[in-house]
């Protein structure tokens, strides 16, 4: 009887250690996923800023972009100051029609007030 209690207590202790290990692993995994998500959000925001600067230049409203065409390549240089100024200014909404993709850039303040989510 005494031996059975010791075995049962040992099993409970082993289960407790397993559960603690699984919980700690899950917490580390969740933190890693959170960091990855934050990195993706920063990358997405930077790409949107680069796009908005380039579109401003194409529309004749901005500056800070230079284009150099080579044989099979095109090099686009976007000034850091122009990107800094564009960071966080825009939200993008993209829709698809039969003929084209339609990209709508709206000021971030307007899209936040309307409660519209990004669809980039």
PDB file of C-alpha atoms in Angstrom:
ATOM      1  CA  UNK A   1       0.000   0.000   0.000  1.00  0.00           C
ATOM      2  CA  UNK A   2       2.799   2.389   0.908  1.00  0.00           C
ATOM      3  CA  UNK A   3       4.645   1.555  -2.300  1.00  0.00           C
ATOM      4  CA  UNK A   4       1.529   2.225  -4.393  1.00  0.00           C
ATOM      5  CA  UNK A   5       1.201   5.686  -2.832  1.00  0.00           C
ATOM      6  CA  UNK A   6       4.831   6.457  -3.638  1.00  0.00           C
ATOM      7  CA  UNK A   7       4.363   5.316  -7.228  1.00  0.00           C
ATOM      8  CA  UNK A   8       1.165   7.372  -7.566  1.00  0.00           C
ATOM      9  CA  UNK A   9       2.891  10.433  -6.062  1.00  0.00           C
ATOM     10  CA  UNK A  10       5.806   9.972  -8.463  1.00  0.00           C
ATOM     11  CA  UNK A  11       3.430   9.777 -11.415  1.00  0.00           C
ATOM     12  CA  UNK A  12       1.648  12.947 -10.324  1.00  0.00           C
ATOM     13  CA  UNK A  13       4.989  14.724  -9.973  1.00  0.00           C
ATOM     14  CA  UNK A  14       6.022  13.546 -13.463  1.00  0.00           C
ATOM     15  CA  UNK A  15       2.701  14.764 -14.920  1.00  0.00           C
ATOM     16  CA  UNK A  16       3.125  18.119 -13.187  1.00  0.00           C
ATOM     17  CA  UNK A  17       6.622  18.512 -14.717  1.00  0.00           C
ATOM     18  CA  UNK A  18       5.290  17.586 -18.158  1.00  0.00           C
ATOM     19  CA  UNK A  19       2.482  20.099 -17.895  1.00  0.00           C
ATOM     20  CA  UNK A  20       4.874  22.822 -16.758  1.00  0.00           C
ATOM     21  CA  UNK A  21       7.184  22.029 -19.672  1.00  0.00           C
ATOM     22  CA  UNK A  22       4.296  22.104 -22.180  1.00  0.00           C
ATOM     23  CA  UNK A  23       3.016  25.403 -20.793  1.00  0.00           C
ATOM     24  CA  UNK A  24       6.491  26.969 -20.891  1.00  0.00           C
ATOM     25  CA  UNK A  25       6.984  25.731 -24.472  1.00  0.00           C
ATOM     26  CA  UNK A  26       3.616  27.161 -25.490  1.00  0.00           C
ATOM     27  CA  UNK A  27       4.454  30.540 -23.920  1.00  0.00           C
ATOM     28  CA  UNK A  28       7.795  30.656 -25.779  1.00  0.00           C
ATOM     29  CA  UNK A  29       6.025  29.709 -29.020  1.00  0.00           C
ATOM     30  CA  UNK A  30       3.373  32.407 -28.558  1.00  0.00           C
ATOM     31  CA  UNK A  31       6.049  35.026 -27.865  1.00  0.00           C
ATOM     32  CA  UNK A  32       7.985  33.994 -30.966  1.00  0.00           C
ATOM     33  CA  UNK A  33       4.831  34.236 -33.084  1.00  0.00           C
ATOM     34  CA  UNK A  34       4.049  37.657 -31.604  1.00  0.00           C
ATOM     35  CA  UNK A  35       7.545  38.886 -32.535  1.00  0.00           C
ATOM     36  CA  UNK A  36       7.158  37.517 -36.070  1.00  0.00           C
ATOM     37  CA  UNK A  37       3.807  39.261 -36.431  1.00  0.00           C
ATOM     38  CA  UNK A  38       5.253  42.567 -35.234  1.00  0.00           C
ATOM     39  CA  UNK A  39       8.077  42.220 -37.758  1.00  0.00           C
ATOM     40  CA  UNK A  40       5.614  41.528 -40.559  1.00  0.00           C
ATOM     41  CA  UNK A  41       3.544  44.560 -39.588  1.00  0.00           C
ATOM     42  CA  UNK A  42       6.642  46.773 -39.665  1.00  0.00           C
ATOM     43  CA  UNK A  43       7.643  45.329 -43.040  1.00  0.00           C
ATOM     44  CA  UNK A  44       4.140  45.880 -44.407  1.00  0.00           C
ATOM     45  CA  UNK A  45       4.100  49.479 -43.189  1.00  0.00           C
ATOM     46  CA  UNK A  46       7.488  50.146 -44.805  1.00  0.00           C
ATOM     47  CA  UNK A  47       6.387  48.614 -48.116  1.00  0.00           C
ATOM     48  CA  UNK A  48       3.224  50.728 -48.090  1.00  0.00           C
ATOM     49  CA  UNK A  49       5.329  53.823 -47.445  1.00  0.00           C
ATOM     50  CA  UNK A  50       7.668  52.994 -50.332  1.00  0.00           C
ATOM     51  CA  UNK A  51       4.688  52.405 -52.599  1.00  0.00           C
ATOM     52  CA  UNK A  52       3.008  55.643 -51.606  1.00  0.00           C
ATOM     53  CA  UNK A  53       6.188  57.658 -52.260  1.00  0.00           C
ATOM     54  CA  UNK A  54       6.584  56.073 -55.689  1.00  0.00           C
ATOM     55  CA  UNK A  55       2.937  56.668 -56.569  1.00  0.00           C
ATOM     56  CA  UNK A  56       3.216  60.294 -55.434  1.00  0.00           C
ATOM     57  CA  UNK A  57       6.106  60.757 -57.838  1.00  0.00           C
ATOM     58  CA  UNK A  58       4.259  59.036 -60.678  1.00  0.00           C
ATOM     59  CA  UNK A  59       1.272  61.272 -60.074  1.00  0.00           C
ATOM     60  CA  UNK A  60       3.517  64.323 -60.117  1.00  0.00           C
ATOM     61  CA  UNK A  61       2.823  65.168 -56.480  1.00  0.00           C
ATOM     62  CA  UNK A  62       6.063  64.096 -54.850  1.00  0.00           C
ATOM     63  CA  UNK A  63       9.804  63.927 -55.073  1.00  0.00           C
ATOM     64  CA  UNK A  64      12.638  61.863 -53.676  1.00  0.00           C
ATOM     65  CA  UNK A  65      12.650  59.051 -56.226  1.00  0.00           C
ATOM     66  CA  UNK A  66      15.196  58.491 -58.970  1.00  0.00           C
ATOM     67  CA  UNK A  67      15.043  55.809 -61.630  1.00  0.00           C
ATOM     68  CA  UNK A  68      17.978  54.461 -63.599  1.00  0.00           C
ATOM     69  CA  UNK A  69      17.335  52.098 -66.472  1.00  0.00           C
ATOM     70  CA  UNK A  70      20.029  49.630 -67.431  1.00  0.00           C
ATOM     71  CA  UNK A  71      20.054  46.863 -70.016  1.00  0.00           C
ATOM     72  CA  UNK A  72      17.747  44.378 -68.305  1.00  0.00           C
ATOM     73  CA  UNK A  73      17.303  46.123 -64.964  1.00  0.00           C
ATOM     74  CA  UNK A  74      15.669  49.168 -63.472  1.00  0.00           C
ATOM     75  CA  UNK A  75      17.056  50.664 -60.282  1.00  0.00           C
ATOM     76  CA  UNK A  76      14.679  52.755 -58.214  1.00  0.00           C
ATOM     77  CA  UNK A  77      16.179  54.839 -55.420  1.00  0.00           C
ATOM     78  CA  UNK A  78      13.796  56.287 -52.856  1.00  0.00           C
ATOM     79  CA  UNK A  79      15.083  58.926 -50.459  1.00  0.00           C
ATOM     80  CA  UNK A  80      14.975  57.996 -46.786  1.00  0.00           C
ATOM     81  CA  UNK A  81      13.457  61.323 -45.836  1.00  0.00           C
ATOM     82  CA  UNK A  82      10.560  60.777 -48.242  1.00  0.00           C
ATOM     83  CA  UNK A  83       9.938  57.342 -46.716  1.00  0.00           C
ATOM     84  CA  UNK A  84      10.139  58.724 -43.177  1.00  0.00           C
ATOM     85  CA  UNK A  85       7.552  61.333 -44.064  1.00  0.00           C
ATOM     86  CA  UNK A  86       5.275  58.697 -45.599  1.00  0.00           C
ATOM     87  CA  UNK A  87       5.492  56.204 -42.706  1.00  0.00           C
ATOM     88  CA  UNK A  88       2.117  55.838 -41.085  1.00  0.00           C
ATOM     89  CA  UNK A  89       0.452  58.428 -43.326  1.00  0.00           C
ATOM     90  CA  UNK A  90      -1.418  56.041 -45.586  1.00  0.00           C
ATOM     91  CA  UNK A  91      -3.652  53.002 -45.489  1.00  0.00           C
ATOM     92  CA  UNK A  92      -4.280  51.026 -48.649  1.00  0.00           C
ATOM     93  CA  UNK A  93      -7.327  49.243 -49.938  1.00  0.00           C
ATOM     94  CA  UNK A  94      -7.015  47.001 -52.946  1.00  0.00           C
ATOM     95  CA  UNK A  95      -9.898  45.584 -54.945  1.00  0.00           C
ATOM     96  CA  UNK A  96      -9.982  43.533 -58.093  1.00  0.00           C
ATOM     97  CA  UNK A  97     -12.163  44.046 -61.112  1.00  0.00           C
ATOM     98  CA  UNK A  98     -12.221  42.044 -64.317  1.00  0.00           C
ATOM     99  CA  UNK A  99      -9.771  44.389 -66.025  1.00  0.00           C
ATOM    100  CA  UNK A 100      -7.484  45.667 -63.261  1.00  0.00           C
ATOM    101  CA  UNK A 101      -6.485  45.866 -59.634  1.00  0.00           C
ATOM    102  CA  UNK A 102      -7.641  49.082 -58.033  1.00  0.00           C
ATOM    103  CA  UNK A 103      -5.454  50.493 -55.288  1.00  0.00           C
ATOM    104  CA  UNK A 104      -6.887  53.239 -53.116  1.00  0.00           C
ATOM    105  CA  UNK A 105      -4.530  55.061 -50.754  1.00  0.00           C
ATOM    106  CA  UNK A 106      -6.320  56.991 -48.030  1.00  0.00           C
ATOM    107  CA  UNK A 107      -4.781  59.037 -45.239  1.00  0.00           C
ATOM    108  CA  UNK A 108      -4.351  56.895 -42.128  1.00  0.00           C
ATOM    109  CA  UNK A 109      -6.361  59.328 -40.007  1.00  0.00           C
ATOM    110  CA  UNK A 110      -9.358  59.082 -42.371  1.00  0.00           C
ATOM    111  CA  UNK A 111      -9.303  55.282 -42.477  1.00  0.00           C
ATOM    112  CA  UNK A 112      -9.007  55.041 -38.676  1.00  0.00           C
ATOM    113  CA  UNK A 113     -12.000  57.353 -38.213  1.00  0.00           C
ATOM    114  CA  UNK A 114     -14.066  55.313 -40.644  1.00  0.00           C
ATOM    115  CA  UNK A 115     -13.042  52.074 -38.971  1.00  0.00           C
ATOM    116  CA  UNK A 116     -11.956  50.520 -42.278  1.00  0.00           C
ATOM    117  CA  UNK A 117      -9.348  47.802 -42.122  1.00  0.00           C
ATOM    118  CA  UNK A 118      -6.424  47.483 -44.473  1.00  0.00           C
ATOM    119  CA  UNK A 119      -6.769  45.064 -47.323  1.00  0.00           C
ATOM    120  CA  UNK A 120      -3.276  45.211 -48.785  1.00  0.00           C
TER     121      UNK A 120
END
